[in-house]
PDB file of C-alpha atoms in Angstrom:
ATOM      1  CA  MET A  20      74.021 112.044 105.506  1.00 83.00           C
ATOM      2  CA  LYS A  21      72.314 109.117 103.788  1.00 88.00           C
ATOM      3  CA  ILE A  22      73.555 107.094 100.818  1.00 89.00           C
ATOM      4  CA  ASN A  23      71.152 104.964  98.782  1.00 89.00           C
ATOM      5  CA  ARG A  24      72.105 102.768  95.864  1.00 88.00           C
ATOM      6  CA  SER A  25      69.844 103.332  92.868  1.00 86.00           C
ATOM      7  CA  VAL A  26      68.312 100.509  90.855  1.00 83.00           C
ATOM      8  CA  ARG A  27      69.660 102.251  87.727  1.00 83.00           C
ATOM      9  CA  GLU A  28      72.836 100.321  86.918  1.00 85.00           C
ATOM     10  CA  VAL A  29      74.653  99.612  83.688  1.00 87.00           C
ATOM     11  CA  ARG A  30      76.826  96.521  83.186  1.00 86.00           C
ATOM     12  CA  ARG A  31      78.620  95.118  80.134  1.00 85.00           C
ATOM     13  CA  ILE A  32      79.344  91.401  80.252  1.00 84.00           C
ATOM     14  CA  ASP A  33      82.061  89.702  78.178  1.00 79.00           C
ATOM     15  CA  PRO A  34      81.543  86.316  76.383  1.00 79.00           C
ATOM     16  CA  ASP A  35      82.811  84.494  79.481  1.00 77.00           C
ATOM     17  CA  GLY A  36      80.132  86.076  81.638  1.00 80.00           C
ATOM     18  CA  LYS A  37      82.469  88.461  83.457  1.00 82.00           C
ATOM     19  CA  CYS A  38      81.639  92.114  83.987  1.00 82.00           C
ATOM     20  CA  GLU A  39      84.094  94.283  82.021  1.00 82.00           C
ATOM     21  CA  LYS A  40      82.349  97.654  82.381  1.00 87.00           C
ATOM     22  CA  ALA A  41      79.760  99.032  84.816  1.00 90.00           C
ATOM     23  CA  ARG A  42      78.170 102.163  86.258  1.00 91.00           C
ATOM     24  CA  ILE A  43      76.488 102.251  89.689  1.00 91.00           C
ATOM     25  CA  ILE A  44      74.320 105.219  90.678  1.00 92.00           C
ATOM     26  CA  TYR A  45      74.064 106.459  94.280  1.00 93.00           C
ATOM     27  CA  VAL A  46      71.780 109.121  95.730  1.00 91.00           C
ATOM     28  CA  VAL A  47      73.347 111.078  98.581  1.00 91.00           C
ATOM     29  CA  SER A  48      71.085 113.254 100.749  1.00 89.00           C
ATOM     30  CA  GLY A  49      71.731 115.545 103.688  1.00 87.00           C
ATOM     31  CA  CYS A  50      75.147 116.440 102.309  1.00 84.00           C
ATOM     32  CA  ASP A  51      76.766 119.874 102.637  1.00 80.00           C
ATOM     33  CA  ASP A  52      78.784 119.886  99.422  1.00 85.00           C
ATOM     34  CA  ALA A  53      79.643 117.865  96.306  1.00 84.00           C
ATOM     35  CA  GLY A  54      83.114 116.936  97.534  1.00 82.00           C
ATOM     36  CA  SER A  55      81.700 115.273 100.650  1.00 86.00           C
ATOM     37  CA  ALA A  56      79.191 113.367  98.519  1.00 88.00           C
ATOM     38  CA  VAL A  57      81.941 112.064  96.235  1.00 87.00           C
ATOM     39  CA  ASP A  58      84.110 111.012  99.199  1.00 85.00           C
ATOM     40  CA  ALA A  59      81.188 109.225 100.834  1.00 86.00           C
ATOM     41  CA  VAL A  60      80.401 107.241  97.684  1.00 89.00           C
ATOM     42  CA  ARG A  61      84.068 106.432  97.156  1.00 85.00           C
ATOM     43  CA  GLN A  62      84.174 104.874 100.619  1.00 85.00           C
ATOM     44  CA  GLN A  63      80.993 102.837 100.123  1.00 86.00           C
ATOM     45  CA  ALA A  64      81.217 101.756  96.473  1.00 88.00           C
ATOM     46  CA  PRO A  65      82.801  98.320  95.914  1.00 87.00           C
ATOM     47  CA  GLU A  66      86.393  98.285  94.662  1.00 84.00           C
ATOM     48  CA  ARG A  67      85.555  95.723  91.953  1.00 84.00           C
ATOM     49  CA  ILE A  68      82.588  94.434  90.032  1.00 85.00           C
ATOM     50  CA  GLY A  69      83.660  91.193  88.379  1.00 81.00           C
ATOM     51  CA  SER A  70      86.787  91.920  86.360  1.00 78.00           C
ATOM     52  CA  ALA A  71      86.088  95.662  86.309  1.00 84.00           C
ATOM     53  CA  ARG A  72      87.762  97.968  88.804  1.00 83.00           C
ATOM     54  CA  GLN A  73      86.538 101.272  90.197  1.00 85.00           C
ATOM     55  CA  ARG A  74      87.919 104.116  88.033  1.00 83.00           C
ATOM     56  CA  THR A  75      86.056 107.372  88.617  1.00 84.00           C
ATOM     57  CA  ILE A  76      83.435 108.882  90.903  1.00 88.00           C
ATOM     58  CA  GLU A  77      81.471 111.833  89.522  1.00 88.00           C
ATOM     59  CA  ILE A  78      78.437 113.985  90.259  1.00 90.00           C
ATOM     60  CA  THR A  79      75.767 113.357  87.581  1.00 89.00           C
ATOM     61  CA  ALA A  80      72.938 115.468  89.063  1.00 87.00           C
ATOM     62  CA  SER A  81      72.489 118.057  91.818  1.00 86.00           C
ATOM     63  CA  PRO A  82      68.841 119.042  92.275  1.00 84.00           C
ATOM     64  CA  GLY A  83      69.584 121.015  95.451  1.00 84.00           C
ATOM     65  CA  GLY A  84      68.611 120.675  99.072  1.00 85.00           C
ATOM     66  CA  GLY A  85      71.764 118.736  99.884  1.00 86.00           C
ATOM     67  CA  VAL A  86      70.890 115.959  97.413  1.00 90.00           C
ATOM     68  CA  PHE A  87      73.428 114.662  94.892  1.00 91.00           C
ATOM     69  CA  GLU A  88      73.330 111.866  92.323  1.00 92.00           C
ATOM     70  CA  VAL A  89      76.767 110.269  92.150  1.00 92.00           C
ATOM     71  CA  ALA A  90      77.986 107.704  89.597  1.00 92.00           C
ATOM     72  CA  ALA A  91      80.757 105.170  90.199  1.00 91.00           C
ATOM     73  CA  ASP A  92      82.277 103.924  86.937  1.00 90.00           C
ATOM     74  CA  TYR A  93      84.111 100.613  86.506  1.00 89.00           C
ATOM     75  CA  SER A  94      86.223  99.186  83.698  1.00 87.00           C
ATOM     76  CA  CYS A  95      89.007  96.686  83.048  1.00 82.00           C
ATOM     77  CA  GLY A  96      92.624  97.577  82.381  1.00 75.00           C
ATOM     78  CA  GLU A  97      95.557  99.001  84.302  1.00 68.00           C
ATOM     79  CA  VAL A  98      94.827 100.178  87.838  1.00 62.00           C
ATOM     80  CA  PRO A  99      94.997 103.987  88.141  1.00 64.00           C
ATOM     81  CA  GLU A 100      97.731 105.304  90.426  1.00 65.00           C
ATOM     82  CA  TYR A 101      95.098 106.991  92.588  1.00 64.00           C
ATOM     83  CA  HIS A 102      93.538 103.645  93.506  1.00 63.00           C
ATOM     84  CA  LYS A 103      96.924 102.047  94.086  1.00 69.00           C
ATOM     85  CA  LYS A 104      97.766 104.744  96.609  1.00 72.00           C
ATOM     86  CA  ARG A 105      94.489 104.369  98.481  1.00 69.00           C
ATOM     87  CA  GLU A 106      95.251 100.690  99.062  1.00 76.00           C
ATOM     88  CA  ARG A 107      98.645 101.379 100.641  1.00 81.00           C
ATOM     89  CA  LYS A 108      99.368 101.592 104.357  1.00 85.00           C
ATOM     90  CA  ASP A 109     102.184 102.760 106.611  1.00 86.00           C
ATOM     91  CA  GLY A 110     105.046 100.249 106.463  1.00 84.00           C
ATOM     92  CA  ASP A 111     104.473  99.035 102.888  1.00 88.00           C
ATOM     93  CA  ARG A 112     107.702  98.463 100.932  1.00 91.00           C
ATOM     94  CA  SER A 113     107.907  97.693  97.215  1.00 90.00           C
ATOM     95  CA  TRP A 114     111.227  96.825  95.521  1.00 93.00           C
ATOM     96  CA  ARG A 115     112.192  96.707  91.835  1.00 91.00           C
ATOM     97  CA  PHE A 116     115.439  96.926  89.868  1.00 92.00           C
ATOM     98  CA  ILE A 117     116.854  98.431  86.673  1.00 92.00           C
ATOM     99  CA  ALA A 118     119.830  96.865  84.876  1.00 93.00           C
ATOM    100  CA  ASN A 119     121.354  99.063  82.185  1.00 91.00           C
ATOM    101  CA  THR A 120     124.671 100.668  81.181  1.00 89.00           C
ATOM    102  CA  VAL A 121     126.361 104.022  81.754  1.00 87.00           C
ATOM    103  CA  SER A 122     129.001 105.794  79.663  1.00 89.00           C
ATOM    104  CA  VAL A 123     132.458 106.158  81.275  1.00 86.00           C
ATOM    105  CA  MET A 124     135.987 107.000  80.161  1.00 85.00           C
ATOM    106  CA  LYS A 125     138.540 104.150  80.240  1.00 83.00           C
ATOM    107  CA  ASN A 126     142.307 104.526  79.878  1.00 79.00           C
ATOM    108  CA  SER A 127     143.149 100.833  79.766  1.00 78.00           C
ATOM    109  CA  SER A 128     141.719  97.647  78.274  1.00 80.00           C
ATOM    110  CA  LEU A 129     141.585  94.028  79.366  1.00 78.00           C
ATOM    111  CA  GLY A 130     144.455  93.365  76.949  1.00 76.00           C
ATOM    112  CA  THR A 131     145.355  93.461  73.267  1.00 81.00           C
ATOM    113  CA  ILE A 132     143.832  90.582  71.243  1.00 78.00           C
ATOM    114  CA  LEU A 133     145.325  91.472  67.838  1.00 78.00           C
ATOM    115  CA  SER A 134     148.656  93.082  66.902  1.00 76.00           C
ATOM    116  CA  MET A 135     149.471  93.410  63.188  1.00 74.00           C
ATOM    117  CA  ASN A 136     152.598  95.178  61.930  1.00 74.00           C
ATOM    118  CA  ILE A 137     152.040  96.890  58.561  1.00 74.00           C
ATOM    119  CA  ALA A 138     155.438  98.572  58.087  1.00 67.00           C
ATOM    120  CA  GLY A 139     157.438  95.373  58.450  1.00 64.00           C
ATOM    121  CA  GLU A 140     159.292  96.624  61.519  1.00 62.00           C
ATOM    122  CA  SER A 141     159.582  94.795  64.808  1.00 61.00           C
ATOM    123  CA  ASP A 142     156.203  94.339  66.386  1.00 65.00           C
ATOM    124  CA  LEU A 143     155.183  96.727  69.156  1.00 72.00           C
ATOM    125  CA  TYR A 144     152.827  95.282  71.724  1.00 74.00           C
ATOM    126  CA  PRO A 145     150.674  97.789  73.674  1.00 78.00           C
ATOM    127  CA  GLY A 146     149.471  95.363  76.339  1.00 76.00           C
ATOM    128  CA  SER A 147     146.481  96.920  78.083  1.00 78.00           C
ATOM    129  CA  ARG A 148     147.197 100.445  76.835  1.00 79.00           C
ATOM    130  CA  ILE A 149     144.611 102.273  74.661  1.00 83.00           C
ATOM    131  CA  ASN A 150     145.461 104.592  71.752  1.00 84.00           C
ATOM    132  CA  TRP A 151     149.159 104.229  72.472  1.00 81.00           C
ATOM    133  CA  ASN A 152     151.656 106.330  70.461  1.00 81.00           C
ATOM    134  CA  GLY A 153     153.965 103.344  69.903  1.00 77.00           C
ATOM    135  CA  LYS A 154     156.764 104.726  72.074  1.00 76.00           C
ATOM    136  CA  ASN A 155     158.188 103.411  75.317  1.00 71.00           C
ATOM    137  CA  GLY A 156     159.830 104.964  78.312  1.00 69.00           C
ATOM    138  CA  TYR A 157     159.449 108.690  78.928  1.00 71.00           C
ATOM    139  CA  ASP A 158     158.113 109.321  75.396  1.00 76.00           C
ATOM    140  CA  SER A 159     155.233 106.905  75.848  1.00 77.00           C
ATOM    141  CA  ALA A 160     151.745 108.380  75.733  1.00 79.00           C
ATOM    142  CA  CYS A 161     148.328 106.764  75.847  1.00 82.00           C
ATOM    143  CA  GLY A 162     144.784 107.893  75.318  1.00 83.00           C
ATOM    144  CA  SER A 163     141.369 106.897  76.579  1.00 83.00           C
ATOM    145  CA  MET A 164     138.002 106.052  75.130  1.00 87.00           C
ATOM    146  CA  ARG A 165     134.360 106.198  76.147  1.00 88.00           C
ATOM    147  CA  VAL A 166     132.828 102.794  76.875  1.00 88.00           C
ATOM    148  CA  LEU A 167     129.668 101.368  78.400  1.00 89.00           C
ATOM    149  CA  GLU A 168     129.781  99.748  81.821  1.00 87.00           C
ATOM    150  CA  PRO A 169     126.983  97.799  83.527  1.00 89.00           C
ATOM    151  CA  HIS A 170     124.916  99.811  85.990  1.00 90.00           C
ATOM    152  CA  PHE A 171     122.496  98.096  88.374  1.00 93.00           C
ATOM    153  CA  THR A 172     119.948 100.090  90.362  1.00 94.00           C
ATOM    154  CA  GLU A 173     117.521  98.905  93.024  1.00 95.00           C
ATOM    155  CA  ILE A 174     114.509 101.101  93.743  1.00 95.00           C
ATOM    156  CA  CYS A 175     112.377 100.951  96.876  1.00 94.00           C
ATOM    157  CA  ARG A 176     109.022 102.700  97.252  1.00 93.00           C
ATOM    158  CA  ALA A 177     108.427 103.008 100.989  1.00 93.00           C
ATOM    159  CA  THR A 178     105.114 104.179 102.430  1.00 93.00           C
ATOM    160  CA  PHE A 179     105.258 106.181 105.658  1.00 94.00           C
ATOM    161  CA  SER A 180     102.796 108.050 107.809  1.00 92.00           C
ATOM    162  CA  ALA A 181     102.996 111.640 106.503  1.00 91.00           C
ATOM    163  CA  SER A 182     103.859 112.871 109.999  1.00 92.00           C
ATOM    164  CA  LYS A 183     106.997 110.697 109.936  1.00 92.00           C
ATOM    165  CA  ILE A 184     108.553 112.759 107.130  1.00 92.00           C
ATOM    166  CA  ASN A 185     109.562 115.608 109.421  1.00 93.00           C
ATOM    167  CA  THR A 186     112.735 117.685 109.701  1.00 93.00           C
ATOM    168  CA  ALA A 187     114.405 115.124 111.963  1.00 92.00           C
ATOM    169  CA  TYR A 188     113.944 112.358 109.390  1.00 92.00           C
ATOM    170  CA  LYS A 189     115.089 114.660 106.578  1.00 93.00           C
ATOM    171  CA  ARG A 190     118.287 115.361 108.509  1.00 93.00           C
ATOM    172  CA  LYS A 191     118.907 111.616 108.607  1.00 92.00           C
ATOM    173  CA  LEU A 192     118.531 111.434 104.831  1.00 93.00           C
ATOM    174  CA  ILE A 193     120.931 114.340 104.303  1.00 93.00           C
ATOM    175  CA  SER A 194     123.519 112.517 106.413  1.00 93.00           C
ATOM    176  CA  ILE A 195     123.364 109.332 104.333  1.00 94.00           C
ATOM    177  CA  VAL A 196     122.702 110.239 100.655  1.00 95.00           C
ATOM    178  CA  GLY A 197     125.834 109.641  98.577  1.00 94.00           C
ATOM    179  CA  LYS A 198     127.264 107.128 101.058  1.00 96.00           C
ATOM    180  CA  VAL A 199     127.830 103.350 101.006  1.00 96.00           C
ATOM    181  CA  ASN A 200     126.517 100.654 103.352  1.00 95.00           C
ATOM    182  CA  ASP A 201     128.890  99.527 106.111  1.00 94.00           C
ATOM    183  CA  SER A 202     126.923  96.326 106.869  1.00 93.00           C
ATOM    184  CA  ASP A 203     124.650  93.869 105.057  1.00 94.00           C
ATOM    185  CA  PHE A 204     121.685  95.631 103.419  1.00 94.00           C
ATOM    186  CA  HIS A 205     118.846  93.706 101.741  1.00 92.00           C
ATOM    187  CA  HIS A 206     121.117  90.760 100.841  1.00 92.00           C
ATOM    188  CA  TRP A 207     123.975  92.984  99.566  1.00 95.00           C
ATOM    189  CA  LYS A 208     127.368  92.846 101.266  1.00 96.00           C
ATOM    190  CA  PRO A 209     129.098  95.814 102.962  1.00 95.00           C
ATOM    191  CA  GLY A 210     130.479  98.290 100.439  1.00 95.00           C
ATOM    192  CA  GLU A 211     128.182  97.231  97.561  1.00 96.00           C
ATOM    193  CA  VAL A 212     125.273  99.687  97.925  1.00 96.00           C
ATOM    194  CA  LEU A 213     125.423 103.433  97.199  1.00 96.00           C
ATOM    195  CA  LEU A 214     122.363 105.556  98.059  1.00 96.00           C
ATOM    196  CA  GLU A 215     121.933 107.780  95.003  1.00 94.00           C
ATOM    197  CA  SER A 216     118.694 109.655  95.699  1.00 94.00           C
ATOM    198  CA  VAL A 217     115.478 109.902  97.712  1.00 94.00           C
ATOM    199  CA  THR A 218     112.286 111.408  96.215  1.00 94.00           C
ATOM    200  CA  GLN A 219     109.171 112.335  98.201  1.00 92.00           C
ATOM    201  CA  SER A 220     105.596 112.125  96.879  1.00 88.00           C
ATOM    202  CA  GLU A 221     102.726 114.448  97.705  1.00 87.00           C
ATOM    203  CA  PRO A 222     100.856 113.380 100.877  1.00 89.00           C
ATOM    204  CA  TYR A 223      97.622 111.439 100.243  1.00 87.00           C
ATOM    205  CA  THR A 224      94.904 109.656 102.192  1.00 85.00           C
ATOM    206  CA  ASN A 225      94.233 105.910 102.001  1.00 81.00           C
ATOM    207  CA  ARG A 226      90.873 104.178 102.313  1.00 76.00           C
ATOM    208  CA  SER A 227      91.192 104.037 106.097  1.00 77.00           C
ATOM    209  CA  GLY A 228      91.643 107.800 106.279  1.00 79.00           C
ATOM    210  CA  ALA A 229      95.337 107.681 107.199  1.00 86.00           C
ATOM    211  CA  GLU A 230      97.487 110.452 105.715  1.00 90.00           C
ATOM    212  CA  LEU A 231     100.467 108.859 103.975  1.00 91.00           C
ATOM    213  CA  CYS A 232     103.541 109.803 101.992  1.00 92.00           C
ATOM    214  CA  ASP A 233     105.753 107.701  99.692  1.00 93.00           C
ATOM    215  CA  LEU A 234     109.526 107.959  99.528  1.00 94.00           C
ATOM    216  CA  VAL A 235     111.341 106.477  96.527  1.00 95.00           C
ATOM    217  CA  PHE A 236     114.919 105.366  97.302  1.00 95.00           C
ATOM    218  CA  GLU A 237     117.382 104.654  94.479  1.00 95.00           C
ATOM    219  CA  PHE A 238     120.449 102.532  95.246  1.00 96.00           C
ATOM    220  CA  ALA A 239     123.317 101.908  92.826  1.00 95.00           C
ATOM    221  CA  ILE A 240     124.756  98.409  93.248  1.00 95.00           C
ATOM    222  CA  ARG A 241     128.359  97.423  92.539  1.00 94.00           C
ATOM    223  CA  PRO A 242     129.233  93.890  93.753  1.00 94.00           C
ATOM    224  CA  ASN A 243     132.480  93.072  95.494  1.00 94.00           C
ATOM    225  CA  GLY A 244     134.923  90.992  93.448  1.00 92.00           C
ATOM    226  CA  GLN A 245     137.858  90.964  91.073  1.00 90.00           C
ATOM    227  CA  ARG A 246     138.528  94.055  88.958  1.00 88.00           C
ATOM    228  CA  ALA A 247     140.871  94.432  86.006  1.00 82.00           C
ATOM    229  CA  CYS A 248     143.367  97.273  85.766  1.00 80.00           C
ATOM    230  CA  CYS A 249     146.162  97.463  83.177  1.00 76.00           C
ATOM    231  CA  GLY A 250     146.031  93.720  82.642  1.00 75.00           C
ATOM    232  CA  HIS A 251     146.153  92.891  86.358  1.00 82.00           C
ATOM    233  CA  TYR A 252     143.354  91.608  88.596  1.00 86.00           C
ATOM    234  CA  LEU A 253     142.710  92.473  92.215  1.00 88.00           C
ATOM    235  CA  ASP A 254     139.860  91.871  94.672  1.00 91.00           C
ATOM    236  CA  VAL A 255     138.087  95.178  95.255  1.00 92.00           C
ATOM    237  CA  SER A 256     135.198  96.074  97.526  1.00 91.00           C
ATOM    238  CA  GLY A 257     132.126  97.417  95.700  1.00 92.00           C
ATOM    239  CA  TRP A 258     132.531 101.182  95.343  1.00 93.00           C
ATOM    240  CA  ASP A 259     136.264 101.372  96.087  1.00 93.00           C
ATOM    241  CA  HIS A 260     138.424 102.489  93.140  1.00 90.00           C
ATOM    242  CA  LEU A 261     141.282 100.439  91.616  1.00 88.00           C
ATOM    243  CA  TRP A 262     144.021 102.319  89.765  1.00 85.00           C
ATOM    244  CA  ALA A 263     147.642 101.884  88.699  1.00 82.00           C
ATOM    245  CA  VAL A 264     150.923 103.739  88.258  1.00 80.00           C
ATOM    246  CA  SER A 265     152.896 102.827  85.144  1.00 73.00           C
ATOM    247  CA  GLU A 266     156.681 102.593  85.157  1.00 68.00           C
ATOM    248  CA  LYS A 267     158.266 104.648  82.387  1.00 63.00           C
ATOM    249  CA  ASN A 268     161.807 103.361  82.060  1.00 59.00           C
ATOM    250  CA  PRO A 269     163.753 104.229  78.896  1.00 52.00           C
ATOM    251  CA  GLY A 270     165.692 100.990  79.201  1.00 52.00           C
ATOM    252  CA  LEU A 271     162.599  98.836  78.845  1.00 54.00           C
ATOM    253  CA  VAL A 272     161.077  97.901  75.500  1.00 52.00           C
ATOM    254  CA  THR A 273     157.569  97.838  77.014  1.00 54.00           C
ATOM    255  CA  GLU A 274     155.850  99.959  79.604  1.00 58.00           C
ATOM    256  CA  ALA A 275     155.254  98.092  82.869  1.00 70.00           C
ATOM    257  CA  VAL A 276     152.857  98.615  85.753  1.00 76.00           C
ATOM    258  CA  HIS A 277     154.811  99.839  88.736  1.00 78.00           C
ATOM    259  CA  SER A 278     152.096  99.437  91.388  1.00 85.00           C
ATOM    260  CA  LEU A 279     148.366  98.973  91.950  1.00 88.00           C
ATOM    261  CA  TYR A 280     146.248 100.906  94.436  1.00 90.00           C
ATOM    262  CA  VAL A 281     142.724 100.705  95.846  1.00 90.00           C
ATOM    263  CA  SER A 282     141.267 103.999  97.091  1.00 93.00           C
ATOM    264  CA  ARG A 283     138.122 104.510  99.150  1.00 91.00           C
ATOM    265  CA  ILE A 284     135.988 107.166  97.484  1.00 93.00           C
ATOM    266  CA  TYR A 285     132.692 107.058  99.385  1.00 94.00           C
ATOM    267  CA  GLU A 286     132.173 107.322 103.124  1.00 94.00           C
ATOM    268  CA  ARG A 287     130.500 104.311 104.718  1.00 95.00           C
ATOM    269  CA  CYS A 288     127.660 104.363 107.223  1.00 94.00           C
ATOM    270  CA  SER A 289     124.707 102.345 108.520  1.00 93.00           C
ATOM    271  CA  PHE A 290     121.562 102.331 106.389  1.00 93.00           C
ATOM    272  CA  ASN A 291     119.401 101.287 109.341  1.00 91.00           C
ATOM    273  CA  ILE A 292     118.281 104.889 109.875  1.00 88.00           C
ATOM    274  CA  LEU A 293     116.342 104.689 106.584  1.00 90.00           C
ATOM    275  CA  GLU A 294     113.852 102.339 108.269  1.00 88.00           C
ATOM    276  CA  ILE A 295     113.269 100.334 105.099  1.00 87.00           C
TER     277      ILE A 295
END
C-alpha cells in the first residue's frame, strides 16, 4: 500500500494568520478496501493544522484498481469524542466532580426560630419537632417534610486495556459496588466514600493500535463530622446514620430526646481492587 499527499489542499486562514479550516487530499494505492484506506490516512494525517483539528476522514473518489482518493478535513471547535478516545492509553485516569442536592424526608429540624401564640394561651415550644400536633407525652405526634440535602459526587473515567475487563475483574466490582471505603481513598478519609456505580464503554482502538475500554466510576461523598439530630450534635463517620429515640412522658410539658444512636448502614471494604 502506498499513500501520497496530493498538492490539492484547501485552507482558510483567520485574520491572525492561523488556519481555522482545511482539507488535505491523499491518494492511496494498492489497497484492498475503502476501510483500510481510511484507516491508513487516519494514521498518517497530522492531528492538527494550525488551530484546526482533524475531524473526519472520507473517501472522495474510487476509480478502481485498489486506488482511493481520501480527504482529511480539519476545523476549529470542540474536539470530537472519537479523537479524544484515540489519544488515550491504558492507565489514564480523569477525575471530575458534581455538587448538587437530593430530595430526602426529614422528621426533625435544627430548631424552632419563631414561636407565636395566636390564641393567647400558654406558648407551646416544639423544639426540633416538625409539624407537631401541639400535644406532649403519649398524645404527641409529629410529621415530616421533604427537603434538599447537599450531594457531592466524584466521577473517575479510567482507561484500561480491553483484555483487563474480564470476568475476574467484574467479580471484583460486584463485591464492592454499594460499599464504603475502609481506608484513605483519593484524599478522602475512611467512611466518606460510597461507590454508587460503574459503567463500561464500548471497546475502541487508540492511535497506537491498542484495544482499550473506559470504565466510569461514580462515588458519593459524605464527609465525616458533626451531625444534627433533634437539636443535638454528634460526631458521625461519613455514611453512618444518626437517629434518636424521643421520651414520651405524660408528666413532662415538652417532649425530650431519650437517647441518640449511630448505626452503620453500609459495609466497608478496601477500594484498592479498583486499580484507580
